[in-house]
Short mmCIF file of C-alpha atoms in Angstrom, two decimals:
data_model
loop_
_atom_site.label_atom_id
_atom_site.label_comp_id
_atom_site.label_asym_id
_atom_site.label_seq_id
_atom_site.Cartn_x
_atom_site.Cartn_y
_atom_site.Cartn_z
CA MET A 1 197.20 -29.08 51.79
CA LYS A 2 195.06 -29.25 54.94
CA MET A 3 196.81 -26.14 56.29
CA LYS A 4 196.00 -24.21 53.11
CA LYS A 5 192.34 -25.22 53.39
CA SER A 6 192.26 -24.19 57.05
CA ILE A 7 193.78 -20.80 56.25
CA LEU A 8 191.31 -20.33 53.38
CA ALA A 9 188.38 -21.23 55.63
CA LEU A 10 189.62 -18.80 58.28
CA LEU A 11 189.95 -16.00 55.72
CA LEU A 12 186.44 -16.66 54.38
CA ALA A 13 185.04 -16.61 57.91
CA LEU A 14 186.84 -13.34 58.61
CA VAL A 15 185.48 -11.76 55.43
CA LEU A 16 181.96 -12.87 56.41
CA VAL A 17 182.25 -11.40 59.90
CA LEU A 18 183.57 -8.10 58.57
CA SER A 19 180.82 -7.89 55.96
CA LEU A 20 178.13 -8.56 58.55
CA THR A 21 179.61 -5.94 60.87
CA ALA A 22 179.69 -3.38 58.06
CA CYS A 23 176.11 -4.23 57.15
CA GLY A 24 175.01 -3.75 60.77
CA GLU A 25 176.80 -0.40 61.04
CA LYS A 26 175.17 0.76 57.79
CA LEU A 27 171.74 -0.23 59.11
CA GLU A 28 172.36 1.53 62.42
CA LYS A 29 173.16 4.78 60.64
CA LYS A 30 169.95 4.42 58.65
CA VAL A 31 167.92 3.90 61.82
CA VAL A 32 169.16 6.98 63.73
CA GLY A 33 166.56 9.75 63.66
CA THR A 34 162.86 10.22 64.35
CA TRP A 35 160.18 7.97 62.85
CA SER A 36 156.41 8.46 63.04
CA THR A 37 153.12 6.71 62.42
CA ASP A 38 149.55 8.02 62.63
CA LEU A 39 146.97 5.92 64.47
CA ASP A 40 143.22 6.34 63.95
CA MET A 41 141.89 6.59 67.52
CA THR A 42 138.27 7.28 66.53
CA GLU A 43 136.96 3.89 67.68
CA VAL A 44 138.66 4.34 71.04
CA PHE A 45 136.91 7.68 71.57
CA SER A 46 133.60 6.35 70.29
CA ALA A 47 133.78 3.44 72.72
CA SER A 48 134.36 5.85 75.61
CA PHE A 49 131.36 7.98 74.69
CA GLY A 50 129.31 4.84 74.13
CA GLU A 51 129.94 3.94 77.76
CA LEU A 52 128.26 7.24 78.68
CA GLY A 53 125.10 6.01 76.99
CA MET A 54 125.49 7.75 73.63
CA ASP A 55 124.15 5.97 70.57
CA PRO A 56 127.23 4.95 68.49
CA SER A 57 125.32 5.81 65.29
CA SER A 58 124.97 9.42 66.49
CA LEU A 59 128.69 9.93 67.00
CA PRO A 60 130.73 12.03 64.54
CA SER A 61 132.15 10.53 61.36
CA GLU A 62 135.27 12.70 61.71
CA LYS A 63 138.50 10.90 62.56
CA ILE A 64 140.84 11.55 65.48
CA PHE A 65 144.51 10.75 64.90
CA VAL A 66 147.37 10.33 67.33
CA SER A 67 150.95 10.35 66.07
CA LEU A 68 153.48 8.01 67.65
CA LEU A 69 157.07 9.23 67.35
CA VAL A 70 160.09 7.01 67.94
CA THR A 71 163.48 8.72 68.15
CA PHE A 72 166.57 6.54 67.80
CA ASN A 73 169.74 8.19 69.14
CA GLU A 74 173.33 7.41 68.17
CA ASP A 75 174.12 6.35 71.75
CA LYS A 76 171.60 3.47 71.32
CA THR A 77 168.94 5.09 73.50
CA CYS A 78 165.46 5.78 72.14
CA THR A 79 162.27 7.59 73.14
CA LEU A 80 158.61 6.99 72.25
CA THR A 81 156.23 9.96 72.42
CA ALA A 82 152.60 10.49 71.42
CA GLU A 83 150.99 13.63 69.99
CA VAL A 84 147.31 14.29 69.33
CA ASP A 85 146.49 15.78 65.93
CA VAL A 86 144.83 18.96 67.22
CA GLU A 87 143.02 19.77 63.96
CA SER A 88 141.31 16.37 63.72
CA PHE A 89 140.51 16.46 67.45
CA ASN A 90 138.84 19.88 67.24
CA ALA A 91 136.80 18.84 64.21
CA TYR A 92 135.58 15.77 66.08
CA MET A 93 134.62 17.77 69.17
CA VAL A 94 132.65 20.31 67.12
CA SER A 95 130.62 17.50 65.55
CA LEU A 96 130.25 15.80 68.92
CA THR A 97 128.38 18.84 70.28
CA GLU A 98 125.26 18.08 68.23
CA ALA A 99 125.28 14.44 69.34
CA MET A 100 125.56 15.37 73.02
CA VAL A 101 122.80 17.98 72.79
CA GLU A 102 120.55 15.37 71.22
CA MET A 103 121.42 12.89 73.97
CA MET A 104 120.42 15.38 76.68
CA TYR A 105 117.09 16.03 74.98
CA GLN A 106 116.48 12.30 74.86
CA ILE A 107 117.16 12.08 78.57
CA GLY A 108 114.56 14.80 79.11
CA GLU A 109 112.05 13.03 76.86
CA SER A 110 112.55 9.79 78.77
CA SER A 111 111.42 11.74 81.86
CA GLY A 112 108.30 12.96 80.05
CA LEU A 113 109.57 16.44 79.13
CA ASP A 114 109.21 17.79 75.62
CA ARG A 115 112.11 19.85 74.28
CA GLU A 116 110.59 23.24 74.97
CA THR A 117 109.82 22.32 78.57
CA PHE A 118 113.26 20.79 78.98
CA ASP A 119 114.89 23.96 77.64
CA GLU A 120 112.98 26.10 80.12
CA ALA A 121 113.78 23.86 83.07
CA PHE A 122 117.43 23.63 82.08
CA ALA A 123 117.83 27.37 81.64
CA SER A 124 116.14 27.99 84.97
CA GLN A 125 118.54 25.67 86.78
CA TYR A 126 121.82 26.37 84.98
CA ASN A 127 121.28 29.89 83.59
CA MET A 128 122.25 28.69 80.12
CA SER A 129 120.83 26.73 77.24
CA VAL A 130 121.50 23.05 76.64
CA LYS A 131 123.76 23.98 73.70
CA GLU A 132 125.72 26.47 75.82
CA TYR A 133 126.13 23.87 78.56
CA VAL A 134 127.50 21.28 76.13
CA ASP A 135 129.80 23.86 74.52
CA THR A 136 131.18 24.76 77.95
CA MET A 137 131.67 21.14 78.95
CA LEU A 138 133.39 20.08 75.72
CA GLY A 139 135.34 23.32 75.53
CA SER A 140 137.07 22.40 78.77
CA ILE A 141 138.60 19.33 77.14
CA ASP A 142 141.98 20.09 75.62
CA ALA A 143 143.61 17.84 73.04
CA GLU A 144 146.90 17.76 74.93
CA GLN A 145 145.18 16.70 78.16
CA LEU A 146 144.17 13.41 76.57
CA LEU A 147 147.75 12.20 76.72
CA ASP A 148 148.69 13.64 80.12
CA ASP A 149 148.74 10.15 81.63
CA MET A 150 150.87 8.80 78.82
CA GLU A 151 154.47 9.59 79.70
CA ASP A 152 157.30 9.34 77.20
CA THR A 153 158.71 5.82 77.07
CA GLU A 154 162.49 5.46 77.13
CA GLY A 155 164.59 2.48 76.19
CA THR A 156 167.57 1.17 74.26
CA TRP A 157 167.88 -0.26 70.79
CA LYS A 158 170.17 -2.54 68.81
CA VAL A 159 170.39 -4.15 65.40
CA GLU A 160 170.07 -7.92 65.50
CA ASN A 161 169.66 -10.16 62.46
CA ASP A 162 168.74 -7.17 60.29
CA LYS A 163 165.99 -6.15 62.71
CA ILE A 164 165.80 -3.37 65.28
CA ILE A 165 165.15 -4.56 68.83
CA ILE A 166 163.83 -1.98 71.30
CA THR A 167 164.01 -2.76 75.02
CA ASP A 168 161.89 -0.71 77.42
CA LYS A 169 163.99 0.82 80.20
CA ASP A 170 161.44 0.23 82.96
CA SER A 171 159.86 -3.11 82.06
CA ASP A 172 162.42 -4.82 79.80
CA ASP A 173 159.58 -5.49 77.33
CA GLN A 174 160.85 -5.71 73.77
CA SER A 175 159.53 -4.53 70.43
CA VAL A 176 160.77 -5.67 67.03
CA LEU A 177 160.91 -3.55 63.88
CA ARG A 178 162.16 -4.36 60.42
CA PHE A 179 162.95 -2.34 57.33
CA GLU A 180 160.63 -2.54 54.35
CA GLY A 181 161.82 -0.17 51.67
CA ASP A 182 162.15 3.22 53.34
CA ASN A 183 159.75 2.33 56.15
CA LEU A 184 160.12 0.72 59.55
CA ILE A 185 157.50 -1.91 60.34
CA LEU A 186 156.62 -2.60 63.98
CA GLU A 187 155.65 -6.25 63.91
CA GLU A 188 156.06 -7.30 67.56
CA ALA A 189 155.47 -5.41 70.82
CA GLU A 190 155.29 -7.22 74.15
CA ASP A 191 153.74 -4.28 76.01
CA LEU A 192 151.03 -3.51 73.45
CA ASP A 193 147.60 -3.68 75.08
CA GLU A 194 145.47 -6.39 73.49
CA GLU A 195 142.53 -3.99 73.57
CA PHE A 196 144.21 -1.97 70.83
CA ALA A 197 143.45 -4.77 68.39
CA GLU A 198 139.75 -4.50 69.21
CA TYR A 199 139.78 -0.93 67.91
CA GLY A 200 141.46 -1.69 64.60
CA LEU A 201 144.94 -0.86 65.90
CA ALA A 202 146.50 -4.30 65.63
CA LEU A 203 150.08 -4.63 64.41
CA PRO A 204 151.89 -4.20 62.11
CA TRP A 205 152.33 -0.41 62.24
CA THR A 206 154.30 1.44 59.56
CA PHE A 207 156.71 4.21 60.57
CA THR A 208 158.22 6.71 58.18
CA LYS A 209 161.26 8.89 58.83
CA LYS A 210 160.61 12.57 59.51
#
């Protein structure tokens, strides 16, 4: 009788292991591909311009978005890339022109120059108007240049307890994602800068498959 129970227990354990393995393989197939999320980086940009002395209330209301793309490969490697949304970036920069022109006039006024006098002095020194100067300066900023210092991040991934664990190749930092419907939710990331949270970019982040 004891032998029969032992055999039954062994068979049940085997069935459980096989079912868990099949479940993991099914999840892995679902993970493979490219997933993306859009992050609103407006507060990050506004903070940078605020450090230049610009009044935050004068900054554009337009939003700047950056897309994060995570590609999971069948060989269990993965890559994280970032792309600036060029359309939203250009719209922001156009609106920023007016704010920067106003800031320069305020600098002139703080030195005792009215706008007409400031325009004349500026044109005499730079051979262009304040507006032309700002257009030239902002026009030299390209959306793609903003992410030049942000190299693609490579790593490996695995399914563990129905979650996807990403391990960074260079630092061994880990990130944890889970499925929620048809989305992947990034709920833990060891290498995520705490400053992100200050700009409304705290986890969790929701990724959708492209």
